[in-house]
XYZ file of C-alpha atoms in Angstrom:
773
model
C 0.066 -0.009 0.054
C 1.179 3.691 -0.771
C 0.830 4.932 2.803
C 2.448 8.357 1.533
C -0.586 8.798 -0.568
C -2.923 7.779 2.048
C -1.577 10.310 4.473
C -1.967 13.136 1.855
C -5.748 12.252 1.274
C -6.747 12.390 4.830
C -8.253 15.656 5.444
C -10.875 14.606 8.190
C -10.325 13.020 11.651
C -12.515 10.038 10.726
C -10.350 9.358 7.704
C -7.240 9.716 9.981
C -8.639 7.266 12.276
C -9.173 4.720 9.502
C -5.535 5.251 8.415
C -4.494 4.676 12.044
C -6.395 1.312 12.146
C -5.000 0.105 8.844
C -1.397 0.884 10.202
C -2.228 -1.200 13.339
C -3.742 -4.079 11.393
C -0.715 -4.067 8.776
C 1.707 -3.991 11.595
C 3.092 -0.510 10.662
C 1.790 1.322 13.835
C 5.071 0.912 15.669
C 7.325 2.137 12.669
C 8.829 5.349 14.096
C 8.415 7.189 10.631
C 4.616 6.336 10.308
C 3.713 6.762 13.974
C 5.313 10.187 14.084
C 3.784 11.281 10.965
C 0.316 10.164 12.467
C 1.079 12.397 15.531
C 1.397 15.386 13.081
C -1.549 14.350 11.078
C -3.978 14.333 14.150
C -2.383 17.741 15.263
C -2.899 19.248 11.807
C -6.549 18.192 12.037
C -7.102 19.711 15.440
C -7.509 16.409 17.377
C -4.849 16.777 20.041
C -6.049 13.988 22.153
C -5.603 11.417 19.413
C -2.251 12.981 18.557
C -1.279 12.408 22.056
C -2.702 8.795 21.902
C -0.770 8.077 18.751
C 2.469 9.416 20.482
C 2.113 7.221 23.514
C 2.050 4.160 21.386
C 5.452 4.915 20.034
C 7.662 2.353 21.908
C 11.067 4.181 21.429
C 10.432 7.934 20.883
C 13.254 9.970 19.037
C 13.658 13.498 19.236
C 11.697 14.060 16.088
C 8.714 12.360 17.762
C 8.988 14.566 20.698
C 9.337 17.731 18.542
C 6.277 16.627 16.793
C 4.104 16.347 19.856
C 5.292 19.610 21.357
C 4.747 21.338 17.875
C 1.300 19.861 17.681
C 0.258 21.244 21.087
C 1.477 24.533 20.096
C -0.123 24.730 16.813
C -3.469 23.932 18.632
C -2.838 26.609 21.330
C -2.253 24.048 24.060
C 0.832 25.841 25.586
C 0.768 24.471 29.166
C 0.488 20.833 27.669
C 3.516 21.751 25.325
C 5.573 22.810 28.267
C 4.599 19.643 30.220
C 5.575 17.609 27.148
C 9.029 19.436 27.003
C 9.743 18.691 30.760
C 8.706 15.074 30.261
C 11.232 15.018 27.493
C 13.897 16.307 29.881
C 12.931 14.065 32.787
C 11.415 10.853 31.371
C 13.692 10.001 28.456
C 17.171 9.827 27.349
C 16.558 11.969 24.329
C 17.949 15.461 24.441
C 16.040 18.406 22.678
C 17.777 19.879 19.562
C 17.407 23.126 17.703
C 13.989 22.128 16.231
C 12.648 21.693 19.818
C 13.263 25.304 21.079
C 11.444 27.551 18.606
C 8.123 25.686 19.393
C 8.543 25.427 23.280
C 9.681 29.044 23.543
C 6.509 30.084 21.833
C 4.660 27.962 24.514
C 6.019 30.028 27.461
C 3.319 31.837 29.389
C 5.722 33.840 31.478
C 9.267 34.928 31.584
C 10.230 32.574 34.243
C 9.567 29.492 32.057
C 11.280 31.443 29.306
C 14.494 31.922 31.164
C 14.577 28.256 32.298
C 14.442 26.993 28.701
C 17.050 29.935 27.688
C 19.418 28.234 30.203
C 18.945 24.802 28.416
C 19.538 26.439 25.239
C 22.948 27.845 26.693
C 23.702 24.497 28.146
C 23.249 22.486 25.047
C 25.320 24.996 22.979
C 22.318 26.060 20.795
C 22.537 29.778 21.398
C 24.191 30.388 18.072
C 21.489 28.712 15.980
C 19.807 31.401 13.987
C 16.177 29.794 14.542
C 16.698 29.269 18.101
C 18.031 32.855 18.453
C 15.318 34.378 16.701
C 12.752 32.422 18.938
C 14.662 33.920 21.920
C 14.271 37.406 20.540
C 10.492 36.870 20.092
C 10.213 35.436 23.561
C 11.855 38.448 25.425
C 10.205 41.049 23.061
C 6.732 39.339 23.979
C 7.218 39.892 27.504
C 8.545 43.415 27.131
C 12.334 42.712 27.845
C 13.374 43.978 24.618
C 16.764 44.920 26.050
C 17.364 41.340 26.648
C 16.268 40.441 23.291
C 19.013 42.949 21.857
C 21.607 41.179 23.927
C 20.617 38.043 22.160
C 20.699 39.525 19.071
C 23.989 41.278 19.373
C 25.465 37.591 20.274
C 24.631 36.136 16.940
C 27.762 35.971 14.963
C 26.359 35.738 11.569
C 22.730 37.016 11.248
C 20.163 35.984 8.559
C 17.256 38.129 7.565
C 14.940 36.333 10.090
C 17.037 37.381 12.941
C 16.956 41.037 11.740
C 13.170 40.850 11.239
C 12.690 39.506 14.799
C 14.740 42.297 16.385
C 12.888 45.004 14.442
C 9.554 43.496 15.116
C 10.427 43.270 18.883
C 11.271 47.138 19.078
C 7.926 47.839 17.254
C 5.850 45.703 19.394
C 7.209 47.519 22.347
C 6.683 50.894 20.937
C 10.291 51.639 20.665
C 10.102 53.179 17.197
C 13.603 54.953 17.122
C 15.441 51.824 18.124
C 13.529 49.745 15.425
C 14.730 52.263 12.893
C 18.192 52.060 14.226
C 18.203 48.196 13.641
C 16.706 48.748 10.318
C 19.661 51.311 9.268
C 22.142 48.800 10.486
C 20.491 46.030 8.252
C 20.860 48.415 5.366
C 24.507 49.340 6.040
C 25.274 45.471 5.985
C 23.880 45.370 2.483
C 21.229 42.700 3.375
C 18.495 42.585 0.987
C 15.034 43.201 2.468
C 11.979 41.037 2.018
C 8.210 41.622 2.560
C 8.432 40.914 6.088
C 11.098 43.474 6.811
C 9.322 46.020 4.906
C 5.977 45.197 6.610
C 7.514 45.350 10.047
C 9.446 48.631 9.513
C 6.760 50.739 7.824
C 4.592 51.148 10.957
C 7.368 52.745 12.682
C 7.178 55.853 10.453
C 3.896 57.051 11.823
C 4.830 57.345 15.595
C 8.004 59.175 14.506
C 6.005 61.470 12.211
C 8.556 60.700 9.484
C 6.620 60.772 6.085
C 9.965 61.018 4.331
C 11.356 57.985 5.731
C 8.129 56.163 4.738
C 8.462 57.340 1.202
C 12.071 56.324 0.854
C 11.186 52.806 2.023
C 8.305 52.946 -0.751
C 11.020 53.842 -3.420
C 12.913 50.626 -2.187
C 9.802 48.552 -2.321
C 9.222 49.569 -6.085
C 12.947 49.259 -7.040
C 13.063 45.661 -5.704
C 9.576 44.511 -7.164
C 7.926 44.263 -3.701
C 4.973 46.583 -4.443
C 3.170 43.592 -5.927
C 3.214 41.947 -2.419
C -0.246 42.286 -0.827
C 1.158 42.377 2.799
C 3.646 45.200 1.764
C 0.936 47.248 -0.130
C -1.326 46.880 3.140
C 1.530 48.157 5.252
C 2.057 51.164 2.764
C -1.645 52.108 2.923
C -1.545 51.974 6.873
C 1.551 54.180 7.033
C 0.335 56.845 4.706
C -3.073 56.938 6.242
C -1.634 57.321 9.770
C 0.599 60.106 8.531
C -2.469 61.727 7.058
C -1.234 61.309 3.445
C -4.457 59.964 1.941
C -3.633 60.755 -1.491
C -0.548 58.437 -1.428
C -2.540 55.676 0.477
C -5.274 55.867 -2.250
C -2.457 55.554 -5.022
C -1.008 52.416 -3.518
C -4.426 50.940 -3.209
C -5.322 51.793 -6.937
C -2.136 50.118 -8.322
C -2.537 46.847 -6.411
C -2.957 43.946 -8.795
C -4.517 41.740 -6.024
C -6.589 43.024 -2.886
C -7.683 41.167 0.000
C -10.133 42.047 2.776
C -7.267 43.663 4.719
C -6.664 46.024 1.756
C -10.317 47.073 1.666
C -10.376 47.516 5.501
C -7.252 49.458 5.525
C -8.796 51.977 2.957
C -12.108 52.255 5.026
C -10.095 52.727 8.257
C -7.841 55.374 6.458
C -10.599 57.648 5.709
C -12.361 56.978 8.921
C -9.270 57.804 11.054
C -8.793 60.976 9.073
C -12.244 62.155 9.655
C -13.721 61.544 6.264
C -16.610 59.365 6.929
C -18.377 59.859 3.628
C -15.423 58.640 1.591
C -14.957 55.757 3.999
C -18.523 54.679 3.545
C -17.933 54.836 -0.306
C -15.113 52.451 0.155
C -17.242 50.073 2.167
C -19.947 50.123 -0.623
C -17.186 49.259 -3.290
C -15.921 46.577 -1.103
C -19.269 44.794 -1.095
C -19.690 45.247 -4.759
C -16.373 43.501 -5.067
C -17.583 40.432 -3.226
C -15.875 41.040 0.132
C -18.074 40.368 3.075
C -17.390 42.531 6.324
C -15.461 41.160 9.109
C -15.061 42.360 12.687
C -12.480 45.014 11.738
C -14.732 46.304 9.143
C -17.634 46.700 11.727
C -15.268 48.504 14.094
C -14.373 51.050 11.415
C -18.073 51.376 10.596
C -18.964 51.991 14.142
C -16.492 54.873 14.159
C -17.818 56.158 10.986
C -21.425 56.272 12.284
C -20.195 58.089 15.431
C -18.529 60.774 13.392
C -21.585 61.252 11.175
C -23.889 61.245 14.051
C -26.081 58.565 12.414
C -28.065 57.074 15.289
C -30.189 55.002 12.967
C -27.206 53.467 11.294
C -25.682 52.873 14.622
C -28.509 50.665 15.558
C -28.435 48.922 12.161
C -24.654 48.096 12.749
C -25.558 46.880 16.198
C -28.108 44.609 14.976
C -25.950 43.135 12.194
C -23.219 42.245 14.898
C -25.941 40.709 17.172
C -27.121 38.543 14.245
C -23.574 37.319 13.749
C -23.045 36.616 17.434
C -19.877 38.601 17.212
C -20.643 40.834 20.339
C -20.630 37.741 22.405
C -17.486 36.312 20.943
C -15.243 39.359 20.312
C -14.400 41.776 23.044
C -12.916 44.270 20.509
C -16.227 44.684 18.633
C -17.945 45.082 21.874
C -15.750 47.901 22.885
C -16.398 49.656 19.605
C -19.978 49.679 19.950
C -19.810 51.031 23.537
C -17.549 53.761 22.078
C -20.044 54.374 19.212
C -22.984 54.857 21.349
C -21.081 57.021 23.827
C -20.025 59.292 20.881
C -23.634 59.511 19.706
C -24.668 60.849 23.125
C -26.736 57.691 23.805
C -24.632 56.683 26.989
C -27.684 54.621 28.409
C -27.187 52.408 25.288
C -23.582 52.251 25.815
C -23.874 51.147 29.219
C -26.457 48.548 28.195
C -24.057 47.024 25.695
C -21.295 47.147 28.396
C -23.407 45.243 30.891
C -24.291 42.621 28.343
C -20.546 41.910 27.337
C -19.591 38.520 28.741
C -16.055 39.437 29.194
C -14.746 42.890 29.813
C -11.121 44.056 29.707
C -9.519 47.275 30.777
C -10.264 48.911 27.528
C -14.036 48.185 27.955
C -13.947 50.015 31.308
C -11.671 52.772 29.911
C -14.105 53.237 26.921
C -17.318 53.644 29.203
C -15.523 56.001 31.685
C -14.466 58.094 28.534
C -18.137 58.044 27.333
C -19.723 59.402 30.517
C -16.832 61.967 30.851
C -17.273 63.227 27.164
C -21.036 63.463 27.797
C -20.573 65.743 30.848
C -21.545 63.028 33.287
C -18.382 63.370 35.416
C -19.908 61.931 38.552
C -21.040 58.833 36.717
C -17.609 58.647 35.216
C -16.259 58.513 38.754
C -18.678 55.910 39.896
C -17.743 53.570 36.912
C -14.067 54.188 38.010
C -14.818 53.040 41.436
C -16.565 49.955 40.254
C -13.439 49.148 37.964
C -11.356 49.252 41.067
C -13.379 46.455 42.702
C -13.065 43.973 39.692
C -10.328 41.377 40.164
C -7.857 40.994 37.332
C -8.523 44.567 35.934
C -5.435 46.801 36.387
C -5.774 50.405 35.500
C -3.520 51.476 32.736
C -2.461 54.505 30.764
C -5.785 54.769 29.138
C -7.634 54.587 32.441
C -5.738 57.465 33.672
C -6.188 59.511 30.579
C -10.063 58.660 30.798
C -10.765 59.601 34.529
C -8.467 62.628 34.885
C -10.821 64.881 32.841
C -13.889 63.699 34.928
C -11.927 64.993 38.058
C -11.012 68.155 36.272
C -14.664 68.775 35.412
C -15.853 68.547 39.039
C -12.748 70.265 40.435
C -11.853 67.222 42.732
C -8.210 68.335 43.248
C -7.607 65.843 46.133
C -8.834 62.872 44.137
C -6.896 63.952 41.089
C -3.771 64.161 43.038
C -4.270 60.468 44.088
C -4.311 59.653 40.358
C -1.063 61.532 40.091
C 0.345 59.418 42.836
C -0.854 56.289 41.104
C 0.890 57.643 37.894
C 4.215 58.158 39.822
C 3.897 54.685 41.264
C 3.576 52.980 38.013
C 6.016 55.208 36.015
C 3.168 56.602 33.909
C 3.666 60.218 34.934
C 6.240 60.676 32.071
C 3.814 59.278 29.533
C 3.038 62.204 27.209
C -0.795 61.769 27.337
C -1.022 61.115 31.089
C 1.421 64.026 31.671
C -0.749 66.214 29.529
C -3.908 65.060 31.363
C -2.304 65.912 34.779
C -1.331 69.441 33.343
C -4.935 69.921 32.454
C -6.230 68.634 35.723
C -4.082 70.766 37.949
C -4.841 73.933 35.705
C -8.681 73.204 35.711
C -8.281 72.842 39.501
C -6.865 76.177 40.066
C -3.300 75.233 40.443
C -1.379 76.762 37.570
C 1.922 76.544 39.165
C 1.694 72.886 39.598
C 0.570 72.448 36.048
C 3.663 74.471 35.011
C 5.853 72.283 37.101
C 4.519 69.180 35.449
C 4.975 70.715 31.968
C 8.666 71.398 32.618
C 8.971 67.524 33.555
C 7.121 65.801 30.517
C 8.536 65.174 27.092
C 7.885 68.232 25.042
C 8.691 67.088 21.452
C 5.161 66.937 20.171
C 2.519 69.720 20.191
C 0.228 67.960 22.849
C 1.745 69.198 26.261
C 2.440 72.638 24.654
C -1.262 72.805 23.744
C -2.410 71.909 27.260
C -0.200 74.569 28.994
C -1.024 77.383 26.492
C -4.821 76.657 26.987
C -4.221 76.662 30.662
C -2.730 80.141 30.811
C -5.519 81.158 28.556
C -8.403 80.175 30.794
C -6.688 81.697 33.784
C -6.725 85.010 31.758
C -2.861 85.190 31.108
C -3.037 85.826 27.469
C 0.568 87.374 27.243
C 2.206 84.329 29.169
C 0.325 82.082 26.682
C 1.856 83.931 23.638
C 5.248 83.712 25.354
C 4.975 79.969 25.721
C 3.997 79.838 21.919
C 7.185 81.820 21.178
C 9.200 79.279 23.231
C 7.422 76.322 21.338
C 8.639 77.821 18.162
C 12.213 78.283 19.469
C 12.316 74.565 20.394
C 11.022 73.734 16.838
C 7.908 71.963 17.813
C 5.404 72.147 14.999
C 1.993 73.803 16.216
C -1.122 72.226 15.018
C -4.867 73.366 14.650
C -5.388 72.906 18.430
C -2.456 75.084 19.273
C -4.108 77.884 17.431
C -7.538 77.317 18.929
C -5.706 77.521 22.311
C -3.884 80.679 21.465
C -6.939 82.524 19.860
C -8.948 81.552 22.867
C -6.380 82.907 25.310
C -6.101 86.335 23.327
C -9.954 86.408 23.527
C -10.047 85.947 27.346
C -7.313 88.661 27.769
C -8.800 90.975 24.894
C -5.526 90.900 22.852
C -7.054 91.735 19.672
C -4.049 92.625 17.543
C -2.133 89.552 18.778
C -5.085 87.452 18.015
C -5.170 88.820 14.458
C -1.464 88.073 14.151
C -1.932 84.484 15.460
C -4.725 83.989 12.853
C -2.566 85.272 9.989
C 0.479 83.065 11.063
C -1.631 79.991 11.108
C -2.670 80.546 7.488
C 0.687 81.936 6.081
C 3.597 80.465 8.049
C 2.032 77.092 8.806
C -0.356 76.387 6.016
C -3.146 75.378 8.650
C -6.548 76.135 7.021
C -8.924 77.660 9.668
C -11.652 75.574 10.854
C -15.061 76.529 12.349
C -13.482 76.458 15.901
C -10.708 78.893 14.699
C -13.590 81.367 13.047
C -15.493 80.884 16.345
C -12.551 82.081 18.485
C -12.054 85.206 16.102
C -15.725 86.077 16.475
C -15.526 85.711 20.213
C -12.290 87.744 20.456
C -13.887 90.713 18.475
C -17.284 90.478 20.088
C -16.201 90.244 23.555
C -14.288 93.226 23.111
C -17.244 95.028 21.952
C -16.354 95.177 18.249
C -19.859 93.628 17.153
C -19.850 95.298 13.681
C -16.266 93.851 12.953
C -17.406 90.429 14.203
C -20.360 90.465 11.879
C -18.127 91.610 8.900
C -15.755 88.779 9.746
C -18.602 86.257 9.701
C -19.887 87.604 6.349
C -16.363 87.166 4.906
C -15.893 83.469 6.026
C -15.335 81.179 3.103
C -17.203 78.331 4.877
C -20.825 78.337 6.199
C -20.809 79.603 9.953
C -22.032 76.968 12.334
C -23.328 76.995 15.854
C -20.050 77.853 17.437
C -19.655 80.968 15.289
C -23.080 82.369 15.659
C -23.169 81.344 19.462
C -19.943 83.444 19.954
C -21.728 86.390 18.416
C -24.877 85.702 20.523
C -22.734 85.599 23.678
C -21.146 89.016 22.760
C -24.556 90.422 22.252
C -25.343 89.277 25.859
C -22.338 90.819 27.321
C -22.972 94.205 25.518
C -26.821 94.220 25.575
C -27.292 94.452 21.985
C -30.896 93.263 21.611
C -31.322 93.640 17.766
C -28.101 91.886 16.880
C -28.777 89.215 19.333
C -32.103 88.373 17.724
C -30.563 88.140 14.332
C -27.816 85.910 15.684
C -30.167 83.605 17.386
C -32.260 83.416 14.225
C -29.100 82.077 12.438
C -28.161 79.988 15.247
C -31.655 78.113 15.481
C -31.246 77.311 11.939
C -28.087 75.426 12.369
C -28.648 74.080 15.940
C -32.004 74.346 17.346
C -31.544 71.749 20.159
C -29.104 73.385 22.398
C -31.049 74.992 25.264
C -27.976 77.210 26.249
C -28.610 79.451 23.243
C -32.347 79.991 24.131
C -31.123 80.908 27.549
C -28.757 83.488 26.212
C -31.283 85.212 24.170
C -33.682 85.130 27.117
C -31.156 86.763 29.198
C -30.566 89.522 26.677
C -34.416 90.366 26.539
C -34.385 90.163 30.348
C -31.541 92.440 30.914
C -33.526 95.309 29.274
C -36.798 94.231 30.737
C -38.495 92.895 27.663
C -40.372 90.250 29.543
C -42.660 89.397 26.645
C -39.456 88.527 24.675
C -38.375 86.505 27.693
C -41.673 84.598 27.701
C -41.704 84.073 23.822
C -38.143 82.486 23.917
C -38.922 80.171 27.015
C -42.253 79.056 25.311
C -40.287 78.221 22.120
C -37.789 76.126 24.052
C -40.672 74.491 25.920
C -42.330 73.637 22.658
C -39.192 72.029 21.255
C -38.881 69.746 24.463
C -35.781 71.556 25.834
C -35.042 72.216 29.480
C -32.686 74.673 30.940
C -29.480 73.290 32.553
C -29.855 73.967 36.305
C -26.973 76.133 37.605
C -24.739 74.422 40.137
C -21.333 75.178 41.900
C -19.111 72.685 43.743
C -16.420 72.903 46.423
C -14.034 70.262 47.684
C -13.736 70.179 51.471
C -12.002 67.354 53.304
C -11.782 65.201 50.220
C -15.451 65.353 49.764
C -17.133 67.201 46.929
C -20.266 69.384 47.755
C -22.645 70.480 45.061
C -24.965 73.434 45.433
C -27.937 74.488 43.192
C -29.117 77.820 43.092
C -31.738 78.205 45.884
C -30.919 74.943 47.217
C -32.016 74.498 50.984
C -31.414 70.621 51.323
C -27.856 70.877 52.413
C -27.276 69.617 56.219
C -25.727 72.863 57.018
C -28.353 75.028 55.281
C -29.100 77.220 58.216
C -25.439 78.072 58.962
C -24.819 78.802 55.296
C -27.701 81.205 54.901
C -26.693 82.882 58.274
C -23.186 83.314 57.048
C -24.558 84.785 53.825
C -26.588 87.339 55.746
C -23.504 88.381 57.859
C -21.425 88.879 54.583
C -24.176 90.755 52.778
C -24.393 93.171 55.587
C -20.489 93.747 55.732
C -20.522 94.102 51.861
C -23.186 96.756 51.991
C -21.246 98.736 54.610
C -18.233 98.713 52.098
C -20.264 100.023 49.270
C -21.950 96.857 47.643
C -25.081 97.618 45.752
C -27.001 94.550 44.398
C -27.283 94.681 40.482
C -30.741 93.574 39.913
C -30.295 93.341 36.096
C -28.857 89.879 36.711
C -32.226 88.731 38.110
C -33.982 87.100 35.065
C -37.350 86.906 36.684
C -40.012 89.534 36.765
C -40.356 89.761 40.610
C -40.550 92.410 43.232
C -37.332 94.119 44.573
C -37.068 92.495 47.912
C -37.171 88.926 46.068
C -34.517 89.920 43.580
C -32.009 90.499 46.529
C -32.975 86.844 48.028
C -32.421 85.462 44.465
C -28.979 86.808 44.139
C -27.891 86.045 47.516
C -28.953 82.242 46.766
C -26.850 81.897 43.657
C -25.022 78.433 43.660
C -21.495 79.937 43.877
C -22.338 82.144 46.834
C -23.780 78.966 48.658
C -20.501 77.229 47.985
C -18.450 80.100 49.078
C -20.497 80.422 52.340
C -20.034 76.765 52.943
C -16.306 76.972 52.296
C -15.970 79.782 54.822
C -17.696 77.931 57.608
C -16.035 74.656 56.948
C -12.291 75.827 56.596
C -9.869 77.501 58.831
C -9.685 81.376 58.490
C -7.575 82.761 55.413
C -7.759 79.455 53.738
C -7.908 79.399 49.853
C -11.309 78.652 48.449
C -11.805 76.786 44.899
C -15.380 77.000 43.443
C -16.277 75.245 40.211
C -19.328 76.358 38.367
C -21.121 74.779 35.308
C -22.505 78.010 34.008
C -21.088 81.472 33.417
C -20.612 83.654 36.607
C -23.059 86.515 36.622
C -21.962 90.117 36.961
C -23.437 90.617 40.444
C -21.849 87.512 41.941
C -18.578 88.435 40.407
C -18.823 91.841 42.186
C -19.960 90.229 45.430
C -17.050 87.753 45.390
C -14.591 90.482 45.253
C -16.026 92.095 48.239
C -16.169 88.654 50.105
C -12.436 88.206 49.276
C -11.624 91.402 50.915
C -13.736 91.038 53.868
C -12.548 87.370 54.786
C -8.876 87.867 53.558
C -9.060 84.820 51.434
C -8.164 83.986 47.989
C -11.250 82.815 46.157
C -10.623 80.878 42.780
C -13.892 80.496 40.660
C -13.900 78.331 37.519
C -16.978 79.090 35.618
C -18.064 77.590 32.139
C -15.709 79.957 30.282
C -12.619 80.791 32.409
C -10.924 81.161 35.879
C -11.443 84.102 38.166
C -8.817 84.496 40.928
C -10.217 86.939 43.605
C -7.882 88.403 46.171
C -8.026 91.568 48.333
C -11.111 92.836 46.402
C -9.615 92.433 42.874
C -10.193 89.790 40.214
C -7.560 88.652 37.934
C -9.750 89.161 34.863
C -9.763 92.935 35.408
C -13.578 92.702 35.024
C -13.131 91.562 31.363
C -14.877 88.218 30.835
């Protein structure tokens, strides 16, 4: 019988069993060659138990048989069994492992302890110089993050093949060491070794984190020169590299020139446009992909979920969710579950996001991070903090860099400085404080909790090669009203040759607006266009309108809007409406609100602004009309609140609130303060009472504003002359601003108030804003 042909024809387990029976009947079952081949056959068919049974029936096992069994376990993901088999080889046989044994068993190592033990055996048997074994050791150390040890193994190889070079480059890439990976790549080129598709596919992802488009293009030239552009893996890597560097034209060109495309190619193009905020083109590629006969997989759906979130298509979001549920992917793949949670959160449907999260059978740290971020981004900071506490109670879930980046904005939002400092302590303990994103969030947290000096101290410690930390500190000085210092920091940024981005100029223009620096703001706007070639977005135009309008140049602001090359959105008209509120221009405010309701009729804040404009001039019929319009559209005014952190506990006060346990003491303290303020010349400004009531009621309404309740609580709860930090969700009113100046003088305290717009530092009867806000 031709057993070779029979082995080749066995593509099912039941056929393999028949062949096994035939070998037994024919007396060939004990033949070492056939029996070892049978071990491999069962393993290839996924029947590991029968593979082991065939292995046990071999009377005298040689190293090839042991290697086959170990390799069979590894191919089927049975890593503990593979290690047990290896240790049986060492202890229960006279056979010694060879250079074919170690690549498989090193792949099976579940921790570095086992890996180092096996490395000792490699050294003992003198197999360190074998190229396959050395490459496997490099992969082992890289997998567990010990890329320095991998480099030592690599350096000890006397003659390296391309596989060794690829292993070392891949190891550095896996551990986020892009510069080191590029260094090995340069060594490889200098030695004149010809690159293959694996080398190129490994090194191309390095270009994006280094922001090195030129390097990527040079590698592309090498690919074309050596005929590698027809390799589908190389082309896919080129598409990903160009898309991550924002060069979509080049990515499109590579895709168009591909002779053969696979599902990864289409997914790469869909993801390229999705990640570069072009959901319409991304959807176009998805449609073409289906027309070409490719069915979406999990990665396609992850991109589609993000596309839906960008385009705010709630109905499409439910369709994608339904499609995923019909395939059972949500229960099988944690990756897609996280994407759906993120999609619903970005669509503002946080309840749906939470429901999907609860339904996931397995949750990893990314799942928790996504939900925390979702609550924080939807303005639900308290709920984000609750989820973070629940996460801390889960065994096996350890907060990582993403967790800290997710939770810090929530602490910033409510002004929980002490809790935020605990996160800083965790970052220091885990070494994450030097991570650029964690460091930037800490800068932002300290700045938004009123500790600008601490924010600056942190800025001096974090890596500053990218624009991210610069943007954070410039924005921090801006919201504290230090426009000149923000501009000075921008000058230092230019001196250090850090390239500003569109966020940098949003921060700069906003800083100029808060400080009334009109000329400097105009100069920054021109600089952005002429020197850096950054096309202004609607955010930049909105900042310019705010800059002009806040300074009282309403006609110039209108002219600026009329000359915009793109259609104004809600942020632009909202900035003009806010300026009309400050300067009491009813006619222009009505015009701005009409334009505003055309582009965004669902933001209740704009109705409140217009209502306030009418109330300030006593046009109560206008107030009633606007309020009725908002009610008819199902909108409710956001209640004003202020919070203060005392003894590691955050207390929140709403305007007119009398439910606090120390309510009587608070209002008694307010009465005492009011009397002292009047003796110093304070006169209540009733124009900030937005209700048509009697004069005596107006004074009570002003006295019970949320920030005054928080200030009074802080005074009775802390030692004399202790600074107070108040956080308010709405803009501080003019009368409370004036009253807080008097209170800071009476109590000899520094009172820091952060409203929805900026910081106010009150000290000795003076505010840092200079009454310009």
